[in-house]
Short mmCIF file of C-alpha atoms in Angstrom, two decimals:
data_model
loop_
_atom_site.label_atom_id
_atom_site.label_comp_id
_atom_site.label_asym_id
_atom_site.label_seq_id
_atom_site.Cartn_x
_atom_site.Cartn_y
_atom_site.Cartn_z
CA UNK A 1 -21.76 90.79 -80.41
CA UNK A 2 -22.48 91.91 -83.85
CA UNK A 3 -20.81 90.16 -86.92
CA UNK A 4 -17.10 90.50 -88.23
CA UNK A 5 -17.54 91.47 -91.52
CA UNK A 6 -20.12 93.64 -92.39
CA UNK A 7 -20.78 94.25 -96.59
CA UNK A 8 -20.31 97.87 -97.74
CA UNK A 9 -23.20 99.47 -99.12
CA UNK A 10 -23.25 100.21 -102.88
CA UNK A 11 -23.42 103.84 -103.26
CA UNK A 12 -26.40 104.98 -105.32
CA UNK A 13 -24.77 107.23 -108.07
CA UNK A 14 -25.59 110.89 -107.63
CA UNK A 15 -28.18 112.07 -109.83
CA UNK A 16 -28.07 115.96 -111.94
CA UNK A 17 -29.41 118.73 -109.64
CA UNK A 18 -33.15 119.60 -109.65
CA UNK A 19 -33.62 122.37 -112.00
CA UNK A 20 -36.89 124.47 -111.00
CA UNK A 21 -38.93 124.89 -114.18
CA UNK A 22 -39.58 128.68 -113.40
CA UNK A 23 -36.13 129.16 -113.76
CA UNK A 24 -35.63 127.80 -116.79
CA UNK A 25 -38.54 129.61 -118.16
CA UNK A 26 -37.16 133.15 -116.68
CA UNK A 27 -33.71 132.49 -118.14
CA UNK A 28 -32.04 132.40 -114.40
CA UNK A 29 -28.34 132.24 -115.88
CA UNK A 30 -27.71 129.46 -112.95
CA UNK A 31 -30.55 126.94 -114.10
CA UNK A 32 -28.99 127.64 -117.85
CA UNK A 33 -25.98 126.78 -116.71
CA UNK A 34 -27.21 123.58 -114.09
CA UNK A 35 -29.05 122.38 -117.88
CA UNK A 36 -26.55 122.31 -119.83
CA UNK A 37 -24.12 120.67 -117.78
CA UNK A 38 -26.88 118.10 -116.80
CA UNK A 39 -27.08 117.34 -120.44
CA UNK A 40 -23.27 117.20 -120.81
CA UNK A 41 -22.63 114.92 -118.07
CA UNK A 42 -25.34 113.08 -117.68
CA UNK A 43 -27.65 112.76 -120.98
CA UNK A 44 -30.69 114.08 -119.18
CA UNK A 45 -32.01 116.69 -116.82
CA UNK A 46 -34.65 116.63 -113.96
CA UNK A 47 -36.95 119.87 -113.47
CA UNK A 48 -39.28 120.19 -110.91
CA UNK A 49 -42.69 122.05 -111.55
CA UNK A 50 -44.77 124.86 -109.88
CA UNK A 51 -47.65 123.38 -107.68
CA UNK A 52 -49.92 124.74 -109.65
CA UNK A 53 -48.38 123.79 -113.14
CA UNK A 54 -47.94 120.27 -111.62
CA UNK A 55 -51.51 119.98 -110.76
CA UNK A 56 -52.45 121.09 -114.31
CA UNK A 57 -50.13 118.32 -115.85
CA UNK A 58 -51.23 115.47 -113.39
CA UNK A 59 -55.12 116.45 -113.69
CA UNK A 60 -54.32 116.29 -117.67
CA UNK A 61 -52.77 112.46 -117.27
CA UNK A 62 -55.77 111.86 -114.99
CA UNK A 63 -58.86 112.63 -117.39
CA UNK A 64 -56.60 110.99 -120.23
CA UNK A 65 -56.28 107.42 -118.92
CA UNK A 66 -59.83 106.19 -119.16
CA UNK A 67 -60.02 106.23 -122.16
CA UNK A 68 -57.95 103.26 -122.35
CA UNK A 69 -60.67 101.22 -120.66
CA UNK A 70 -63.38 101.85 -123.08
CA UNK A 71 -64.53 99.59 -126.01
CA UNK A 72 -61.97 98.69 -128.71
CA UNK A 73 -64.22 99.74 -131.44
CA UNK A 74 -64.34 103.38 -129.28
CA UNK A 75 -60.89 103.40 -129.05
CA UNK A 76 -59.89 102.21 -132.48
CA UNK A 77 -62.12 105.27 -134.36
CA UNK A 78 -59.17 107.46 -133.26
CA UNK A 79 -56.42 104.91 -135.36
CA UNK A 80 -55.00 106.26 -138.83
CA UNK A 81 -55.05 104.56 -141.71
CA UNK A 82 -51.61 104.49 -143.53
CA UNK A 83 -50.11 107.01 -145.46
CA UNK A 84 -50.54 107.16 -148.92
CA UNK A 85 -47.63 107.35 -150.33
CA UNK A 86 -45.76 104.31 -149.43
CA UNK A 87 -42.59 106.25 -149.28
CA UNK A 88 -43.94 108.42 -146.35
CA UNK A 89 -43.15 106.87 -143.15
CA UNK A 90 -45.85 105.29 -141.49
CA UNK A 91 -48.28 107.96 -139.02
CA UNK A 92 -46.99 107.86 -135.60
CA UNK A 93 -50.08 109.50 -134.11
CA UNK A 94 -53.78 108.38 -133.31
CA UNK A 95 -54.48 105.68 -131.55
CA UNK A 96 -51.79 102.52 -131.29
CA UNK A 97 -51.64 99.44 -129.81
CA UNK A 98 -49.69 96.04 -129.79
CA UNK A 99 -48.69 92.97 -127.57
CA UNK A 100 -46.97 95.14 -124.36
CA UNK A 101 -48.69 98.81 -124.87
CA UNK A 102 -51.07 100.97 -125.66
CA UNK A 103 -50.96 104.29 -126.12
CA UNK A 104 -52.83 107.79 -127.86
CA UNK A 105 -50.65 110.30 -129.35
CA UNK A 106 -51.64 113.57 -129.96
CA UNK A 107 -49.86 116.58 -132.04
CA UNK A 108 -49.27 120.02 -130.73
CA UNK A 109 -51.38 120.79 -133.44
CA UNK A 110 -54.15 118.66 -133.23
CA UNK A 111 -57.60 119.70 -133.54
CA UNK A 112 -60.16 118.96 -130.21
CA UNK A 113 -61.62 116.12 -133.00
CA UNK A 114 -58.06 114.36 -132.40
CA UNK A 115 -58.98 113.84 -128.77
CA UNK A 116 -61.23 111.71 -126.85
CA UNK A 117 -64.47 112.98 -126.12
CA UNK A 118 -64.45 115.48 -122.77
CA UNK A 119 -60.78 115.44 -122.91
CA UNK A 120 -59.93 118.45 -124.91
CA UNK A 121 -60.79 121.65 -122.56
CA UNK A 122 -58.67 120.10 -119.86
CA UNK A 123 -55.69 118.28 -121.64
CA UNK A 124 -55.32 120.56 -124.64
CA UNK A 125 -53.87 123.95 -122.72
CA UNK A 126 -51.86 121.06 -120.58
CA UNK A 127 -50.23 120.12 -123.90
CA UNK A 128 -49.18 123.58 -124.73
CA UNK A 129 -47.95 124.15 -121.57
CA UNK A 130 -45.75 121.39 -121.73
CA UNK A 131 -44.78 121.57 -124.78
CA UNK A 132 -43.60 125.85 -124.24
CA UNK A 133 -41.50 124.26 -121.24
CA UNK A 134 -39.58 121.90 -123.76
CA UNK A 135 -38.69 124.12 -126.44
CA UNK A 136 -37.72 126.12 -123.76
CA UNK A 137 -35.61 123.99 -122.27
CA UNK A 138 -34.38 123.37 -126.47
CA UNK A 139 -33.61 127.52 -126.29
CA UNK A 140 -31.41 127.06 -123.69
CA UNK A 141 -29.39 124.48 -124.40
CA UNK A 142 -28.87 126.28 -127.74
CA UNK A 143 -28.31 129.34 -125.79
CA UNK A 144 -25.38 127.39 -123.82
CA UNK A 145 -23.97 127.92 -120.76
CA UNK A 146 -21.92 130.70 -121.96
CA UNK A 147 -23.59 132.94 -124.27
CA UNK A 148 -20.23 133.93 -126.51
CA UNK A 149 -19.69 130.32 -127.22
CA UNK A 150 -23.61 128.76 -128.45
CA UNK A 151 -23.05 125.21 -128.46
CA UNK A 152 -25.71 124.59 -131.79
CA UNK A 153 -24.25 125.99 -135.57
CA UNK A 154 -27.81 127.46 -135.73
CA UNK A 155 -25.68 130.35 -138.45
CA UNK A 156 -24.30 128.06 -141.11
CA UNK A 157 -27.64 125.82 -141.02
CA UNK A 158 -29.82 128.51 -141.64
CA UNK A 159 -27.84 130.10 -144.29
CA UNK A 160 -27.86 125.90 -146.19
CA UNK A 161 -31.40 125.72 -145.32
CA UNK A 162 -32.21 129.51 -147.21
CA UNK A 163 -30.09 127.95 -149.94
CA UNK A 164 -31.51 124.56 -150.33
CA UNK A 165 -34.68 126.65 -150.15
CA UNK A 166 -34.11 128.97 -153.26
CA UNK A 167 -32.90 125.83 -155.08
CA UNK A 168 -36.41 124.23 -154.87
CA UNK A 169 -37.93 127.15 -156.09
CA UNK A 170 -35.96 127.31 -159.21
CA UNK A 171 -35.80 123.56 -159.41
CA UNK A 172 -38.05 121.30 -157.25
CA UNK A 173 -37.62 117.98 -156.86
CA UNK A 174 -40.12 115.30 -158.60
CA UNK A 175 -42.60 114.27 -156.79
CA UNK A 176 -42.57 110.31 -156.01
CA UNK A 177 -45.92 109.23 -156.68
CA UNK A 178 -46.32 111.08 -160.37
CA UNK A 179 -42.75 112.42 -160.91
CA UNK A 180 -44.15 116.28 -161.39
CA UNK A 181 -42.22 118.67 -159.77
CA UNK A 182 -43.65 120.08 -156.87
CA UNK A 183 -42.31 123.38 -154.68
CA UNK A 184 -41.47 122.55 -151.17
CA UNK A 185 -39.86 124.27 -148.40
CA UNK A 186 -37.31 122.89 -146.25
CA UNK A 187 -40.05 121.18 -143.90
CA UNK A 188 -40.31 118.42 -146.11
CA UNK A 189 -36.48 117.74 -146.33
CA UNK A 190 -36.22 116.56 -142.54
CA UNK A 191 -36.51 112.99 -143.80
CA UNK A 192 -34.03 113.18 -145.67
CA UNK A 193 -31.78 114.57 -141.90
CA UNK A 194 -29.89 111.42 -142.02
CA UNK A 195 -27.33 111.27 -144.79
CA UNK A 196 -25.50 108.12 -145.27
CA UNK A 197 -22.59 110.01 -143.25
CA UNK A 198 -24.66 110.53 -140.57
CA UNK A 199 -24.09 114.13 -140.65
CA UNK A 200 -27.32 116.83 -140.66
CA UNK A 201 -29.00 117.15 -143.42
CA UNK A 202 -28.82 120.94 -145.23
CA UNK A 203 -32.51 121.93 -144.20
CA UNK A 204 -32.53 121.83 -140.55
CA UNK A 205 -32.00 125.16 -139.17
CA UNK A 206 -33.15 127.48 -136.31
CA UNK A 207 -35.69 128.91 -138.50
CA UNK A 208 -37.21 125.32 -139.80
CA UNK A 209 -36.87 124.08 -135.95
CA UNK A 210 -38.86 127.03 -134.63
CA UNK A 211 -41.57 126.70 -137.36
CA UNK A 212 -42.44 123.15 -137.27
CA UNK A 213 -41.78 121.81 -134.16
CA UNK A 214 -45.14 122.07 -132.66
CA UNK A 215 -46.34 119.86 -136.22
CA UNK A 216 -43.57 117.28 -135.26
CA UNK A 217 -44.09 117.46 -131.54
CA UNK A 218 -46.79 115.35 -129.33
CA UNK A 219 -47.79 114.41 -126.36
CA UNK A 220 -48.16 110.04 -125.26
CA UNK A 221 -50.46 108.92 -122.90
CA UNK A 222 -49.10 105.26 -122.37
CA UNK A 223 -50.64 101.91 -120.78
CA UNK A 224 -47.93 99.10 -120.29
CA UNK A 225 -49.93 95.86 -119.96
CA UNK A 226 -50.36 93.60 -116.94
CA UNK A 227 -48.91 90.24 -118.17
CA UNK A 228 -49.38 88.02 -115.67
CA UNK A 229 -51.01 88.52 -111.99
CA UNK A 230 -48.64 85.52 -109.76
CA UNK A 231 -45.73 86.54 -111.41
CA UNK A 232 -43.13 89.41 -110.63
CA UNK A 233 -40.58 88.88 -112.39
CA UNK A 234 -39.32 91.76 -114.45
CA UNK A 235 -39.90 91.90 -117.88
CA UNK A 236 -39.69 95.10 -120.70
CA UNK A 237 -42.14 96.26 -122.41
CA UNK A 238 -40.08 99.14 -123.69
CA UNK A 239 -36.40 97.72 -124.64
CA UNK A 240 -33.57 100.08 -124.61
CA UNK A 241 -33.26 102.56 -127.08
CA UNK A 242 -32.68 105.70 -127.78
CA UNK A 243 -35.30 108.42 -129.26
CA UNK A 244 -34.94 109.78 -132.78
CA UNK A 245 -36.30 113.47 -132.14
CA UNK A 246 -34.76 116.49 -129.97
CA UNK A 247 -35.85 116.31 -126.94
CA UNK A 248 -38.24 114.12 -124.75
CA UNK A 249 -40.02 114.82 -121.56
CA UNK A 250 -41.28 112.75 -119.39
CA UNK A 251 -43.70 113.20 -116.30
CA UNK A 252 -42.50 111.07 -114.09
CA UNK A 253 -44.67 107.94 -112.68
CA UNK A 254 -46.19 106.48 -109.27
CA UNK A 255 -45.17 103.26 -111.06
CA UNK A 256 -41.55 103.21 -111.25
CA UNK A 257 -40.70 101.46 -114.37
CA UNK A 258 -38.13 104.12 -116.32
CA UNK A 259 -34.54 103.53 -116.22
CA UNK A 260 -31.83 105.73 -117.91
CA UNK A 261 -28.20 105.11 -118.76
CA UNK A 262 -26.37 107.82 -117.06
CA UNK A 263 -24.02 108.51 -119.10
CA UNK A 264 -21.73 109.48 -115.80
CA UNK A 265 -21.16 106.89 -114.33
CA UNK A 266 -22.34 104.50 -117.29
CA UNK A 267 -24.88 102.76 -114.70
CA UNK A 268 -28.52 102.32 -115.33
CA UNK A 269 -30.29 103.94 -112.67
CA UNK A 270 -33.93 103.48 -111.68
CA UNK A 271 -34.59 106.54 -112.12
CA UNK A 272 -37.93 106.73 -111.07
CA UNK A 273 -37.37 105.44 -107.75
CA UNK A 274 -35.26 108.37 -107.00
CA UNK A 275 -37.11 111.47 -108.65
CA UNK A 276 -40.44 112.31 -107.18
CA UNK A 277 -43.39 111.22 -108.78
CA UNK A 278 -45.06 114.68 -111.10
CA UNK A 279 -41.05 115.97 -111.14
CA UNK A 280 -39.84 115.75 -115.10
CA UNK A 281 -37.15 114.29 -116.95
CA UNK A 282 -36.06 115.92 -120.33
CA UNK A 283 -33.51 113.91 -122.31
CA UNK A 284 -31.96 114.22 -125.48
CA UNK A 285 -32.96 112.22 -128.80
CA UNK A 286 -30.53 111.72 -131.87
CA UNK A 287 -31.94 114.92 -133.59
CA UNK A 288 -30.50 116.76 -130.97
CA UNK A 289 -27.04 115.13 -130.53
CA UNK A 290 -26.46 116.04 -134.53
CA UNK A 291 -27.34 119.87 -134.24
CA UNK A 292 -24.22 120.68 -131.89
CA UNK A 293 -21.17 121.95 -132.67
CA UNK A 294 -18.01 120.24 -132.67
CA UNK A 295 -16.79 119.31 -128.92
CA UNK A 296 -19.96 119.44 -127.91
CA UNK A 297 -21.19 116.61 -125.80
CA UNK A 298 -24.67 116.58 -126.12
CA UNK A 299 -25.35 112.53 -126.99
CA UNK A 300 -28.83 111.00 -126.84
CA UNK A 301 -30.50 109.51 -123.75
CA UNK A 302 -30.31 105.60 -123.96
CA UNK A 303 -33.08 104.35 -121.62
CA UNK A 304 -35.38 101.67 -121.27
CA UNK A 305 -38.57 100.80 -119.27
CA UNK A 306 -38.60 97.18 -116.66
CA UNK A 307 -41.98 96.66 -114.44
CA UNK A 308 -43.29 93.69 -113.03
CA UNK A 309 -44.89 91.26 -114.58
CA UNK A 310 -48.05 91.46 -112.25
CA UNK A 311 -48.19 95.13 -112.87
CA UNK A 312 -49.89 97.88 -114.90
CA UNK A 313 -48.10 101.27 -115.88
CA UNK A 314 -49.31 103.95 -116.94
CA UNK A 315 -46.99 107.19 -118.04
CA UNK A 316 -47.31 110.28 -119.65
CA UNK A 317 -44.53 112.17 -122.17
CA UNK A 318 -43.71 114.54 -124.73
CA UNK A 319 -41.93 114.34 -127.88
CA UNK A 320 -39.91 117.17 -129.13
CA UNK A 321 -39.41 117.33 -133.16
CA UNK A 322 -40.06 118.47 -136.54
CA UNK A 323 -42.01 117.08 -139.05
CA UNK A 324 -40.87 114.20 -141.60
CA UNK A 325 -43.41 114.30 -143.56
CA UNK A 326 -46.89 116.47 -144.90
CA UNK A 327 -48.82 113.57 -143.59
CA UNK A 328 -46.37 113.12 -140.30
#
């Protein structure tokens, strides 16, 4: 005879639908749609590769990740010195490491001297690739799910950023090391996106977006430490936050480790335990939740990443955004 009582369950919370990346790339008014409401509802979207295109992205991660293994002093030619100007934010490229990660971030831009010897032929066109699917993926969320009502002000931006652009011309700012004026365009105004309002700064439009994105955008190859071998307690090396840029992509690990507040049902989910390993996750950064129009909801992805103490992790993303800096 079986027990009296038996304990309910818990119902995992349903995740967004797959979107197929071919879709999204082709415009298929459905995926569009299935994006955007993704992004609405749940801060995030899951998109599921070609075979092919997978292979390319997974083969890329795969001739990455020894580097990590090699020499410090190997590994450490590829770290930046500081910025000059002290006012500049610090370079969030090169080579980086500290007490939970490691990791080598490269620019859309980057030069095949920016990556690891043997590296570039293979994880180079990978980058591109990936990084075409996420401004594609920026398109159509701009596009919206109904085309007579674009959820992003792209109209009023670009005519503030033209503006703000003539006003340089006839009056630039000083410079902050010497004080002499210098001419910029709007690319070097995105640090200055963040008024004390919070609202978006005059320079950021479609056009600036479009330009400079692929300066502002890279790809991270990440290796979360092994702490300790006995123990498996959970620890994170990545505490919850959420991203500063437009959009972020990641390729989705063997390891499970990421785990994103859905803004749904307002649960963390393991997220990686429940998409396929090679499938991607594009979420939104704090860049993106200021472009939208009003009654929008497009609000950056809060997530976080937990492993094992007794375990290594390695992942793969990219970073979406536009420069904040000439030195950026």
């Amino acid at each position: 005879m079986g027990p009296k009582y038996s304990r309910q369950q818990e119902a995992v919370p349903a995740l967004p639908a797959t979107i197929l990346v071919d879709e999204i790339v082709s415009n298929n008014c459905e995926a569009r749609r299935t994006l955007c409401a993704s992004f609405e509802e749940h801060g995030y979207a899951v998109l599921k590769l070609s075979p092919e295109k997978h292979d390319m992205l997974k083969t890329a991660r795969a001739t990455m990740f020894p580097f990590f293994d090699k020499p410090e002093v190997e590994k450490k030619q590829f770290e930046l010195p500081p910025p000059v100007d002290p006012l500049l934010p610090k370079k969030n490229r090169g080579y980086v490491w500290g007490p939970e990660k490691e990791y080598m971030k490269i620019r859309v831009i980057d030069g095949k001297d920016m990556y690891p010897e043997g590296t570039a032929e293979i994880v180079q066109p990978a980058l591109q690739y990936w990084f075409d699917i996420v401004w594609t993926c920026f398109l159509r969320l701009a596009q919206g799910p109904d085309a007579d009502a674009p959820p992003f002000d792209f109209d009023a931006m670009r005519k503030a950023a033209d503006a703000w652009d003539q006003q340089q011309k006839e009056n630039p700012d000083p410079d902050p090391v010497d004080g002499k004026p210098v001419e910029r365009s709007a690319k070097w105004a995105t640090g200055r996106a963040f008024n004390s309002d919070k609202t978006w700064g005059h320079a950021d439009a479609l056009h600036v977006i479009e330009e400079f994105a692929p300066e502002g955008s890279s790809i991270s190859f990440i290796r979360y430490y092994k702490k300790d071998d006995k123990q498996q307690e959970l620890h994170s090396p990545c505490d919850e936050h959420q991203d500063t840029g437009l959009l972020t992509c990641i390729f989705v690990s063997e390891t499970p480790g990421l785990e994103m507040l859905d803004q749904k049902c307002n649960q963390w989910l393991e997220l990686e335990k429940q998409v396929p390993a090679g499938y991607l996750v594009v979420q939104g950064g704090l860049k993106l939740e200021l472009l939208v129009n009003q009654g929008v909801k497009l609000k950056a992805a809060e997530h976080r990443v937990r492993i094992p103490e007794n375990i290594q992790r390695c992942s793969s993303l990219l970073f979406m955004d536009i420069p904040r800096g000439p030195d950026d």
